[in-house]
Short mmCIF file of C-alpha atoms and ligand atoms in Angstrom, two decimals:
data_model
loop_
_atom_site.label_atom_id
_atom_site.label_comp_id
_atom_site.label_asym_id
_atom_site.label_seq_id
_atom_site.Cartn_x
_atom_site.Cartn_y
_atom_site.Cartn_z
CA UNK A 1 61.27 64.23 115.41
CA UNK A 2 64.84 62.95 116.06
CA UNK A 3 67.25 65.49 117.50
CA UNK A 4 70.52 65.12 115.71
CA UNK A 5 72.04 67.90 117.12
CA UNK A 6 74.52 66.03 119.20
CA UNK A 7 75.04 63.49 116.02
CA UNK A 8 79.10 63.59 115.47
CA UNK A 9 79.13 64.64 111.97
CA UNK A 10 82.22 63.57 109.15
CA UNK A 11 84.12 67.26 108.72
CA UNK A 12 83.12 68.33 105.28
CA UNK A 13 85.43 66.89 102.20
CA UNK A 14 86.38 69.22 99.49
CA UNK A 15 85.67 67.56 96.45
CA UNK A 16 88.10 65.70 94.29
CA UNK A 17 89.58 68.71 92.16
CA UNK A 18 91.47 67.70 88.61
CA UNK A 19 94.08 70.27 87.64
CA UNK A 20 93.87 72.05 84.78
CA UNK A 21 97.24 71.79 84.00
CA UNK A 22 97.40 68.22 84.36
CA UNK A 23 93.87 67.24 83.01
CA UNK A 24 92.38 63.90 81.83
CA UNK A 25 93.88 63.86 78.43
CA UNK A 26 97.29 65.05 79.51
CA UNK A 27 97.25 62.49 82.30
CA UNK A 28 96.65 59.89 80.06
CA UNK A 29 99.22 61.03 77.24
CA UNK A 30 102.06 61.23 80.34
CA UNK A 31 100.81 57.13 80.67
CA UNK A 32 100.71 56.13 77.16
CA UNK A 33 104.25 57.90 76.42
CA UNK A 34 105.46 56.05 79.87
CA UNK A 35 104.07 52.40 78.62
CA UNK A 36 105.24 53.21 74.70
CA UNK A 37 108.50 55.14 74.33
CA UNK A 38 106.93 56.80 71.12
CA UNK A 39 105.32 60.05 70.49
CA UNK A 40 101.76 60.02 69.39
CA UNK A 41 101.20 60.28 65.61
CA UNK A 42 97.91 61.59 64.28
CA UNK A 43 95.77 62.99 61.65
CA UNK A 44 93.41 66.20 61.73
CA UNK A 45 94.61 70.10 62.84
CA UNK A 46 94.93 71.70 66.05
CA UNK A 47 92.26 70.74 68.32
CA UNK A 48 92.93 72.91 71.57
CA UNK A 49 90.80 76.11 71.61
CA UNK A 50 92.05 78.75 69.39
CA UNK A 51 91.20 82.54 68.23
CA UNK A 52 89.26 81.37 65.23
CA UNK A 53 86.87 82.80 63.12
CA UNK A 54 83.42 82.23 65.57
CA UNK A 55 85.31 85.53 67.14
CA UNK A 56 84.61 88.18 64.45
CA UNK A 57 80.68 89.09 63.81
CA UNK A 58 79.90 90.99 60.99
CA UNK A 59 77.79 94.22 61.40
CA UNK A 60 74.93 93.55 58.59
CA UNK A 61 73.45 96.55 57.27
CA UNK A 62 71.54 99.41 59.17
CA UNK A 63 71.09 102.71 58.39
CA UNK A 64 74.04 103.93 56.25
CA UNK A 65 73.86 100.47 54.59
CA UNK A 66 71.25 99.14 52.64
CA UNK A 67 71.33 95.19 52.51
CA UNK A 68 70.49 93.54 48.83
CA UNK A 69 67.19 91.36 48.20
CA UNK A 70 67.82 87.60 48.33
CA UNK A 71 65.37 86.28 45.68
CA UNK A 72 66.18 89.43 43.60
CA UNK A 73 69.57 90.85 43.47
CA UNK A 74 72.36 88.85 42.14
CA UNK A 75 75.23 88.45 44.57
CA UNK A 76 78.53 87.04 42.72
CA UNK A 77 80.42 84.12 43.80
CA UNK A 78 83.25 83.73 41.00
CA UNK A 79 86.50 84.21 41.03
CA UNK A 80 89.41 84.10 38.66
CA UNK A 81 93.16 82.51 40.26
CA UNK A 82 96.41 83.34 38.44
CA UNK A 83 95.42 86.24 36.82
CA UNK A 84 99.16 87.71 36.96
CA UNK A 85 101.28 86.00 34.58
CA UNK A 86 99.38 82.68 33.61
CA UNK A 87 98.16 82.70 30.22
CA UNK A 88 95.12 80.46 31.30
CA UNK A 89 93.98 81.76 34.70
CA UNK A 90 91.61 79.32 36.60
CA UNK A 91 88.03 80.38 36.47
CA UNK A 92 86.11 79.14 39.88
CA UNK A 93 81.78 79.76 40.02
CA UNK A 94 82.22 79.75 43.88
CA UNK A 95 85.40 80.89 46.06
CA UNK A 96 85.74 77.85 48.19
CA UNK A 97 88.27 75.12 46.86
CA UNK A 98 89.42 71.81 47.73
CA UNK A 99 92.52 71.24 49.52
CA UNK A 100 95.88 69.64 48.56
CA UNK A 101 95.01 65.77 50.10
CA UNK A 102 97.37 63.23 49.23
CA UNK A 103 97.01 59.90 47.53
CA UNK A 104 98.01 57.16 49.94
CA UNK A 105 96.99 59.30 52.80
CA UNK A 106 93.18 59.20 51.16
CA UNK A 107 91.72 56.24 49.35
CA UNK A 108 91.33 56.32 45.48
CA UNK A 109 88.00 56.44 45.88
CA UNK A 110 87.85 59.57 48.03
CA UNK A 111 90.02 61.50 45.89
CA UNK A 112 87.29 60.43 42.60
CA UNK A 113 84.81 61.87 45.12
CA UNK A 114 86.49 65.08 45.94
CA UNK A 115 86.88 65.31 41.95
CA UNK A 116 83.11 64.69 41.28
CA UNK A 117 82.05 66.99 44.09
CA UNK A 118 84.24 70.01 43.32
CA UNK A 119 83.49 69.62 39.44
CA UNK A 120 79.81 70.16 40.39
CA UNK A 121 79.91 73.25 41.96
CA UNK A 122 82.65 74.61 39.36
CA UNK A 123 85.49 74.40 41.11
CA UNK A 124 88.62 72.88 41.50
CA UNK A 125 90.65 70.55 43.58
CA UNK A 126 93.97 69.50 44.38
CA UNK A 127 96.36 66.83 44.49
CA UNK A 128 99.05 66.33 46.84
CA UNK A 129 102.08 64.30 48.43
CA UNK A 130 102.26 61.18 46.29
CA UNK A 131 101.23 62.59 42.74
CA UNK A 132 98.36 62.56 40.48
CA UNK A 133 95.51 59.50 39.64
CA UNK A 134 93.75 58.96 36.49
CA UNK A 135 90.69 58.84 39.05
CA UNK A 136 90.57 62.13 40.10
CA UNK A 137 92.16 63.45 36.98
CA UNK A 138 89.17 61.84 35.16
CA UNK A 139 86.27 63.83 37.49
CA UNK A 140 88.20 67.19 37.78
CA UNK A 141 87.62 69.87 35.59
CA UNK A 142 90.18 71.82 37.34
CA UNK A 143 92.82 70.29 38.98
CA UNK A 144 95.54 71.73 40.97
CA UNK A 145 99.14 69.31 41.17
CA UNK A 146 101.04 70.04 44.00
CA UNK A 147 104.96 70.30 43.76
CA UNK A 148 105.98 69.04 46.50
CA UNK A 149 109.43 68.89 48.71
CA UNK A 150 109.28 64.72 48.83
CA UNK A 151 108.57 64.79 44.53
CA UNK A 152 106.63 61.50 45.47
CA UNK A 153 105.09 61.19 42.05
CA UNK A 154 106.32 63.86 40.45
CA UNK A 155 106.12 64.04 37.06
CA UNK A 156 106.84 66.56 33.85
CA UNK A 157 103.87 65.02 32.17
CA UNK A 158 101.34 65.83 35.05
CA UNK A 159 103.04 69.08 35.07
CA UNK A 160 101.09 69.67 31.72
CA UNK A 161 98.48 67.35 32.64
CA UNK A 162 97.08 69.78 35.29
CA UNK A 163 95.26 72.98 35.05
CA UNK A 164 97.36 74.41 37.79
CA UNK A 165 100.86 74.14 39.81
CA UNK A 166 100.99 74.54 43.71
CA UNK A 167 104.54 75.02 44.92
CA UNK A 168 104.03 73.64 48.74
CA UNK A 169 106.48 74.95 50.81
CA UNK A 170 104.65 74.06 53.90
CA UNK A 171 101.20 73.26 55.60
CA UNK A 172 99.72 75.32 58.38
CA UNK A 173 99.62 71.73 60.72
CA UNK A 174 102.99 71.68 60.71
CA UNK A 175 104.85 74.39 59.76
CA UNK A 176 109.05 73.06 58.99
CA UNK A 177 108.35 69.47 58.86
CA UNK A 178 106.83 67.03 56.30
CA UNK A 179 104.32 64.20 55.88
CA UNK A 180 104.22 60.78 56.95
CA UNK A 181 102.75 57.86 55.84
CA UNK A 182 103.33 55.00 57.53
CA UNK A 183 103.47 51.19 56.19
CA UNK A 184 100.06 49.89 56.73
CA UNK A 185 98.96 52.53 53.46
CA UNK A 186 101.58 51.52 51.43
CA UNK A 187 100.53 48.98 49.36
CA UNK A 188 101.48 48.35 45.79
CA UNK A 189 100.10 51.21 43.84
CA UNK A 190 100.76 53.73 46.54
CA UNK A 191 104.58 52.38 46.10
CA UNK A 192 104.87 52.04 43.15
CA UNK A 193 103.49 56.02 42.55
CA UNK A 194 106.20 57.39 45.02
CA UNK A 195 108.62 55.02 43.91
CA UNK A 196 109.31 53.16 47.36
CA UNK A 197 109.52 49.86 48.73
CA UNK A 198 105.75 48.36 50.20
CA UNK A 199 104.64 48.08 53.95
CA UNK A 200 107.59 50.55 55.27
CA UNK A 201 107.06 53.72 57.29
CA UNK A 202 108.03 56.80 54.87
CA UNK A 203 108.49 60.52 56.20
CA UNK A 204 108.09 63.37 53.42
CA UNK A 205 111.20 65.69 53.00
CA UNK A 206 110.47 69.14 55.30
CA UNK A 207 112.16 71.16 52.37
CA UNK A 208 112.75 70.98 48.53
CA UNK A 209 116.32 69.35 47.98
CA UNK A 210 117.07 71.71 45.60
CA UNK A 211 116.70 75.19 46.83
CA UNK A 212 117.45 77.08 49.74
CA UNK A 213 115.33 80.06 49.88
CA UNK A 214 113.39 82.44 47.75
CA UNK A 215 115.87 83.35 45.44
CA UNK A 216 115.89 79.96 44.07
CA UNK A 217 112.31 79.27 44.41
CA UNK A 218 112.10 82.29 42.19
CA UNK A 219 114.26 80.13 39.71
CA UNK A 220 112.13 76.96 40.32
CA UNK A 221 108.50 78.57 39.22
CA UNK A 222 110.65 80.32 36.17
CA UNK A 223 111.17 76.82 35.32
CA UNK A 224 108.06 75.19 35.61
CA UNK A 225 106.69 77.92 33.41
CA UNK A 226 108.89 77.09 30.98
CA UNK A 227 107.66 73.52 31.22
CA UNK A 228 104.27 74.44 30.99
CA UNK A 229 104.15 76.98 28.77
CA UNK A 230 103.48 79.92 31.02
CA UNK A 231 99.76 78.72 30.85
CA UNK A 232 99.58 77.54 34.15
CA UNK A 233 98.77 79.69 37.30
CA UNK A 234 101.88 79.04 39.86
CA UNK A 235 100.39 78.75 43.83
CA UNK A 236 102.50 78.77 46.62
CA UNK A 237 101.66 77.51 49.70
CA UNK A 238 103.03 78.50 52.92
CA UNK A 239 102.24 77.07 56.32
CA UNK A 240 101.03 80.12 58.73
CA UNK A 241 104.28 80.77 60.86
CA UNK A 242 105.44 84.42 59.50
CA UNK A 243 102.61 85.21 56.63
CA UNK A 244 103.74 88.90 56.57
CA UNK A 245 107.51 88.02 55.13
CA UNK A 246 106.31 85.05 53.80
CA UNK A 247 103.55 86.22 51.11
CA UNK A 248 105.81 89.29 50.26
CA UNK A 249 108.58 86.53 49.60
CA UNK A 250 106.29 84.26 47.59
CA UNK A 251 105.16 87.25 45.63
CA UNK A 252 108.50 88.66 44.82
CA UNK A 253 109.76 84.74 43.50
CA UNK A 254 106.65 85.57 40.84
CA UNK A 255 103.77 83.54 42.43
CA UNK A 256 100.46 84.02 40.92
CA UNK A 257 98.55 82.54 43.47
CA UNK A 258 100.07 82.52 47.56
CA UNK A 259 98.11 80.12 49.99
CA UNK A 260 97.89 80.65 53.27
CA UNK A 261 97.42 77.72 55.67
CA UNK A 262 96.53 78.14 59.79
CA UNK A 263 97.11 76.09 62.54
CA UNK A 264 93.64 74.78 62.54
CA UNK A 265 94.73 73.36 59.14
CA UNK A 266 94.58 69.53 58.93
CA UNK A 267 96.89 66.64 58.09
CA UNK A 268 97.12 62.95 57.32
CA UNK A 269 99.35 62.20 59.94
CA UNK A 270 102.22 63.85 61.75
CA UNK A 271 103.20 64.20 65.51
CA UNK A 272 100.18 65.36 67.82
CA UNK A 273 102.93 67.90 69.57
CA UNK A 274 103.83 69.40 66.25
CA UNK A 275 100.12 69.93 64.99
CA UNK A 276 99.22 71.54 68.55
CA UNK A 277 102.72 73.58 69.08
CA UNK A 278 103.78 75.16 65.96
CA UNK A 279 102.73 77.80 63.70
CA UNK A 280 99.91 80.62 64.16
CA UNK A 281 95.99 80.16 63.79
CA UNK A 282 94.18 80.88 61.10
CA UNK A 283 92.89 84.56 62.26
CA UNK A 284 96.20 85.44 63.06
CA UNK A 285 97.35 84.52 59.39
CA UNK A 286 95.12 86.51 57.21
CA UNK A 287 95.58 90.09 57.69
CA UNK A 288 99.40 89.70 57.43
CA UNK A 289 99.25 87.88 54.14
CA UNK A 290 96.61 90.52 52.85
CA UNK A 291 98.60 93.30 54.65
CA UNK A 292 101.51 92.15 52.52
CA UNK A 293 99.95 92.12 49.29
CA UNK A 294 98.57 95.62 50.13
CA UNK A 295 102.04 96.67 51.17
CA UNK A 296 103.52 95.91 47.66
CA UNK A 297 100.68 96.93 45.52
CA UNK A 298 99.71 93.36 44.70
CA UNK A 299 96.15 93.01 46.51
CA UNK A 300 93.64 91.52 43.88
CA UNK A 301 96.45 90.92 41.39
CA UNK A 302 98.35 88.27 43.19
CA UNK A 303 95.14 86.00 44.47
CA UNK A 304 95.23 84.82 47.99
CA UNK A 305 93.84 81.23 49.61
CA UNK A 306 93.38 80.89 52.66
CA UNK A 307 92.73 77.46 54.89
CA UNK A 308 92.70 75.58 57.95
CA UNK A 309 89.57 75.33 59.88
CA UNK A 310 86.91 76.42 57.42
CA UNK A 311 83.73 74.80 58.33
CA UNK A 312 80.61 76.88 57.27
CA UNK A 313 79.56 80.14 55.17
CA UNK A 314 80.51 81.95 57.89
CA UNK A 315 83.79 81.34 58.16
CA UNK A 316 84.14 81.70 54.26
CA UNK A 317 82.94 85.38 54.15
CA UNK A 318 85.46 86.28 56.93
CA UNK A 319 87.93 85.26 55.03
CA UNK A 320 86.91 86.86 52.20
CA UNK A 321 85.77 90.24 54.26
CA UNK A 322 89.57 89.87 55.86
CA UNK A 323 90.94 90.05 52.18
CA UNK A 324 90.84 86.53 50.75
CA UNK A 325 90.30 85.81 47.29
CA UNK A 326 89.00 82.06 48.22
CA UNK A 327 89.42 79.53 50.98
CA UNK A 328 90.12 75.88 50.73
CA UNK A 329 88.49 72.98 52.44
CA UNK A 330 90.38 69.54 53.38
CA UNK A 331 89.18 68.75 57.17
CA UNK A 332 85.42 69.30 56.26
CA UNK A 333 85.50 68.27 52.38
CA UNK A 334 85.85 64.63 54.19
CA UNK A 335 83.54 64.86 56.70
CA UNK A 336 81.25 65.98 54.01
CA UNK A 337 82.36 62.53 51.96
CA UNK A 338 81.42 60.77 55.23
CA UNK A 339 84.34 61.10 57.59
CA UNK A 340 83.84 60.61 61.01
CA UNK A 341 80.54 59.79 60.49
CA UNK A 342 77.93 57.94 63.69
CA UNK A 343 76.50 55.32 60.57
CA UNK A 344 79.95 53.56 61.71
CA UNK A 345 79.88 54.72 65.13
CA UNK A 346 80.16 50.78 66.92
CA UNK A 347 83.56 50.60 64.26
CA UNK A 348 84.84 53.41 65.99
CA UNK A 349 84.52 52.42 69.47
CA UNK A 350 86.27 49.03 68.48
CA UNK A 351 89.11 51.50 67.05
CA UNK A 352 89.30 52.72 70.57
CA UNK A 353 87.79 56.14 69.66
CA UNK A 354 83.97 57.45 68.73
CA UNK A 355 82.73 59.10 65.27
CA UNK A 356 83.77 62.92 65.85
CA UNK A 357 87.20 62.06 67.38
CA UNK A 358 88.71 59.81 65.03
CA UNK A 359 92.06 60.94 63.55
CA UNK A 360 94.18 57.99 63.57
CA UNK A 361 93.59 58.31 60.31
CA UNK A 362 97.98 56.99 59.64
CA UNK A 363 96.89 53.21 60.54
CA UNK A 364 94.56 53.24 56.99
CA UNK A 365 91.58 51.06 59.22
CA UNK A 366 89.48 54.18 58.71
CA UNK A 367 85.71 52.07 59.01
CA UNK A 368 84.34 55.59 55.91
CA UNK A 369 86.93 54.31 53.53
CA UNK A 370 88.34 58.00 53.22
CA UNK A 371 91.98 57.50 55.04
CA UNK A 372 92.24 53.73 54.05
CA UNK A 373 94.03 51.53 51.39
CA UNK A 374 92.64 48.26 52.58
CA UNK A 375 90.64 47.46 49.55
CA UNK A 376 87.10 46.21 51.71
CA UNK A 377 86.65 49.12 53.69
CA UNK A 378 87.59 51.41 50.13
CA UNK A 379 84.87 49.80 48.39
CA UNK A 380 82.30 51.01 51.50
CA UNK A 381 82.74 54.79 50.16
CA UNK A 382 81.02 55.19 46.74
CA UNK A 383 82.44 58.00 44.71
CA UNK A 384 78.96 58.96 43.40
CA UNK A 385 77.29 59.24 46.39
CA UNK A 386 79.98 61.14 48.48
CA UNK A 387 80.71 63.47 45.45
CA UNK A 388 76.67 64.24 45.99
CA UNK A 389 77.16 64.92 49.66
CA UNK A 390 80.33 67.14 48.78
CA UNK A 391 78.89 69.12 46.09
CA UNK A 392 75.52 69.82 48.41
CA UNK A 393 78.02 70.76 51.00
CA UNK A 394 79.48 73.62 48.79
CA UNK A 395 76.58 75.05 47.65
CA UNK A 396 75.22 75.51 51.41
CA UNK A 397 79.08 77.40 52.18
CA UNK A 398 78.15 79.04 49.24
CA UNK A 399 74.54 80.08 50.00
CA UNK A 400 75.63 81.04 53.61
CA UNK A 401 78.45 83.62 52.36
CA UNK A 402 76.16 84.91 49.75
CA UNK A 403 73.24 85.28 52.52
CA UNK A 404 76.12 87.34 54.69
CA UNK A 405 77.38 89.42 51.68
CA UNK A 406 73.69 90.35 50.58
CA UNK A 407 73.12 91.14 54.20
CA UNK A 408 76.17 93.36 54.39
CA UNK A 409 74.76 95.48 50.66
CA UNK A 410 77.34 93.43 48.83
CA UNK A 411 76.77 92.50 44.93
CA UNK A 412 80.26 90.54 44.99
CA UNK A 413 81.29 88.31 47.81
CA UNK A 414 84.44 89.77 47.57
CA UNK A 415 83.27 93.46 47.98
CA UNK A 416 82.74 92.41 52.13
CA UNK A 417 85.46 94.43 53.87
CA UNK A 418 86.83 94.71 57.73
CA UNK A 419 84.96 97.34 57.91
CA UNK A 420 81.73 95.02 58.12
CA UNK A 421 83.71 92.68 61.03
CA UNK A 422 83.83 93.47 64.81
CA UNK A 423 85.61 91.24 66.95
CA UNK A 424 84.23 89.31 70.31
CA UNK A 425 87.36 89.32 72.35
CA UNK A 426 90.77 91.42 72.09
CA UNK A 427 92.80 88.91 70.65
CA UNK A 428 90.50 88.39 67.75
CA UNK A 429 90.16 91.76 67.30
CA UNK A 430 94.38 92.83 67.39
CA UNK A 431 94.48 89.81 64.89
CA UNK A 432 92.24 90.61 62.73
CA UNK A 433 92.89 93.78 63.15
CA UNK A 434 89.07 94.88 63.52
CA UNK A 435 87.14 96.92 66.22
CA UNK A 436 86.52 95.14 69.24
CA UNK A 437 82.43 94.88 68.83
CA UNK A 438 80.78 98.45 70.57
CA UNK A 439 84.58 100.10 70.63
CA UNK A 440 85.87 101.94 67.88
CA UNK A 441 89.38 100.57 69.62
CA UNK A 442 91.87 98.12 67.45
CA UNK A 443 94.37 96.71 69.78
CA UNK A 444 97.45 95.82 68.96
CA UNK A 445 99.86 97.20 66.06
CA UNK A 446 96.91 99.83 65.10
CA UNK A 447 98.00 98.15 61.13
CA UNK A 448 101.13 97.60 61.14
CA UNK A 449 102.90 94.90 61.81
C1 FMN B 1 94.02 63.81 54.89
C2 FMN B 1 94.78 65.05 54.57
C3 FMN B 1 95.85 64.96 53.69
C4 FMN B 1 96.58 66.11 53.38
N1 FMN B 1 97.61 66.02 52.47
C5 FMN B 1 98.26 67.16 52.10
C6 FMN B 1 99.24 67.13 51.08
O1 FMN B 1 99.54 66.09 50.50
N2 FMN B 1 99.82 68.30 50.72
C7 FMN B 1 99.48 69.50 51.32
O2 FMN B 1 100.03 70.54 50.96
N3 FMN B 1 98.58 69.54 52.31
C8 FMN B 1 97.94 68.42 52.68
N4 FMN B 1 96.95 68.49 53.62
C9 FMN B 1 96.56 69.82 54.17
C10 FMN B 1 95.47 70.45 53.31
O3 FMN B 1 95.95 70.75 52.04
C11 FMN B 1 94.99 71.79 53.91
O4 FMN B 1 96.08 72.66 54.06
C12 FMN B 1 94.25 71.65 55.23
O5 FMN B 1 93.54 70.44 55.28
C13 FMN B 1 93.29 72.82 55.40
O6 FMN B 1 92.70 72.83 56.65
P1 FMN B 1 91.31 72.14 57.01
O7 FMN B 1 91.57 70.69 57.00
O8 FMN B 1 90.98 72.64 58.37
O9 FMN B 1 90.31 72.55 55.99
C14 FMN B 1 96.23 67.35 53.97
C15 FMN B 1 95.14 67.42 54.85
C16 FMN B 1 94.41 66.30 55.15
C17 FMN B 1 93.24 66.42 56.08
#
């Protein structure tokens, strides 16, 4: 045996240590802003870690709780919206909707398959920035038209046309600012609907031009009653910032419907630093809208949505045990219609990116034809098929938050409560305002806020 004891060794070399501050992405961000001059534009919601909902558990039944038989008890999944002043409230089999996504920022196609996918599982989806198509007009039974601060496409007749109105005051991705849609989408039709010039970059207004605050918003859903005949349920949707004041505010202007939208919530394009930077997440958002309904004696009779980050049953009954009436989907309704998806995974990498990352979704070369006008890679997503995959998708949220509720001794989905949530950590649980899981201790506010 050789005796390396007298070997000179090399001193030992700590090991190359990245900074958590400065890590890869934010290293490479500093370089891109360096060689561009231009902030980065994207699509999608927050995608940092966040308190979401994987942080509340719910307690199931034991003892004092008896859960209900799945292949024998009926657990309910309907839910009426607008049952306050609107002469024809919206009747939904399942509480899970689909999201305001606009035309221009999605394909035609996509927004037939949203249509076709909701309409199977009786319920209803939404238009947004940029008006209403005959497309997904045609395969809605229940469509919601947003009223939006840009009025792209705004029209009295679509007013009447719909089955509901949704005032948007803001979106939980970027709470203060508005859309963008930038040239490459903006071919003729998309123009001609918004009533802009082709091929150039267009930013959304942040706020309505014609009212300041809720005292004329109040004015504004008096008069799109009157256009409507009072049948339509009124929504307004606030981006999560301040849901407490916000919901209360929404609710004295005469909403019928308030939706709440997170941080987590997506977008079709606006600046990365806005979606990551403003607003509060999801969690944080619920209990103060509820809390506010509560507060003014409107829980149950003013209806509640609640989005941004939904993904799976789960998430849909913590919502609901939290005090939602429903949730909306936009994120996952397209990943459902084929978003993101690996079939197209070699098209991705040549976008510089990989199938699960995508969000560039603003330059409309989307390879799913979801976030696209170019008219080839449109014609790759058919309606029929994706309105299959969407409509699947909803009845697995659906069986999931029925398979919780059941398991909780509910007969309703909307009978689950706090009191079947504990929290994992202590911000989830002074959020949500639950126990922290084997503590009887709420942190925080103790219910107030
Ligand atoms: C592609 C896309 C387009 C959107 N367009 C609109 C819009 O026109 N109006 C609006 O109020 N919200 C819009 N949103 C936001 C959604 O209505 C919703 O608030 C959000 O997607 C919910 O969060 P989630 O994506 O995590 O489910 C859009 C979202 C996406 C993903």
């Amino acid at each position: 045996m050789t005796d390396h004891s007298n070997t000179p060794r090399k001193p030992p070399q700590t090991a190359p240590r990245a900074s958590a501050t400065f890590d890869e992405y934010t290293l490479s961000e500093i370089r891109r802003a360096a060689a561009t001059g231009i902030y980065d534009i994207r699509g999608g919601g927050a995608k940092r870690k966040l308190p979401h909902f994987d942080d509340l558990l719910f307690l199931g039944a034991s003892m004092s709780r008896y859960p209900l038989e799945g292949y024998r008890e009926r657990c309910d999944t309907s839910v009426v919206l607008g049952t306050r002043f609107a002469k024809k409230p919206i009747e939904l089999k399942i509480p899970i909707t689909i999201a305001g996504m606009s035309f221009g920022s999605l394909s035609a196609n996509a927004k037939e398959a949203l249509g076709r996918g909701a309409s199977a599982m009786g319920t209803s989806t939404t238009t947004g920035d940029g008006g209403m198509t005959n497309e997904e007009r045609g395969h809605s039974t229940q469509l919601v038209y947003q009223y939006l601060p840009s009025r792209y496409g705004m029209n009295p007749d679509d007013l009447r046309r719909a089955d509901a109105i949704e005032v948007v005051v803001g979106q939980g991705a970027k709470p203060g600012g508005g859309g963008m849609l930038l040239g490459q989408k903006i071919t003729e039709r998309v123009a001609k609907m918004r009533t802009l010039p082709v091929g150039i970059d267009q930013r959304s207004a942040c706020r309505h031009p014609d009212w300041t605050g809720p005292d004329d918003l109040e004015i504004k859903i008096e008069e799109l009653r009157e256009i409507t005949d009072w049948e339509k349920p009124i929504y307004v949707k606030v981006g999560a910032a301040r849901p407490y004041y916000d919901t209360a505010l929404a609710v004295k202007s005469g909403a019928d419907v308030v939706v709440v939208d997170g941080m987590q919530g997506g977008t079709a394009a606006t600046q990365e630093i806005f979606i990551e930077h403003v607003g509060i997440p999801t969690l944080a958002a619920v209990r103060q809208a509820v809390k506010a309904l509560q507060d003014l004696g409107m829980h149950r009779k003013v209806q509640l949505i609640v989005s941004g980050g939904i993904r799976n049953g789960a998430d849909v009954a913590k919502a609901l045990a939290l005090g939602a009436d429903a949730v909306a989907i936009g994120t996952a309704a397209l990943v459902a219609l084929g978003d993101n998806d690996p079939h197209y995974a070699a098209e991705y990498e040549a976008l510089g990116t990989r199938a699960g990352a995508y969000d560039d979704w603003h330059e409309g070369r989307d390879p799913a034809g979801i976030t696209t006008q170019d008219p080839a890679l449109m014609a790759r997503l058919d309606p029929v098929a994706a309105g299959r995959r969407l409509a699947n998708y909803l009845a697995v949220l659906t069986l999931e938050c029925q398979t919780i509720a059941r398991a909780c001794g509910k007969s309703h989905v909307h009978n689950l409560e706090p009191e079947d949530l504990v929290a994992l950590t202590i911000e989830a649980a002074a959020m949500a305002n639950v126990p922290l899981a084997g503590t009887n201790w709420i942190p925080g506010s103790n219910g107030t806020f």
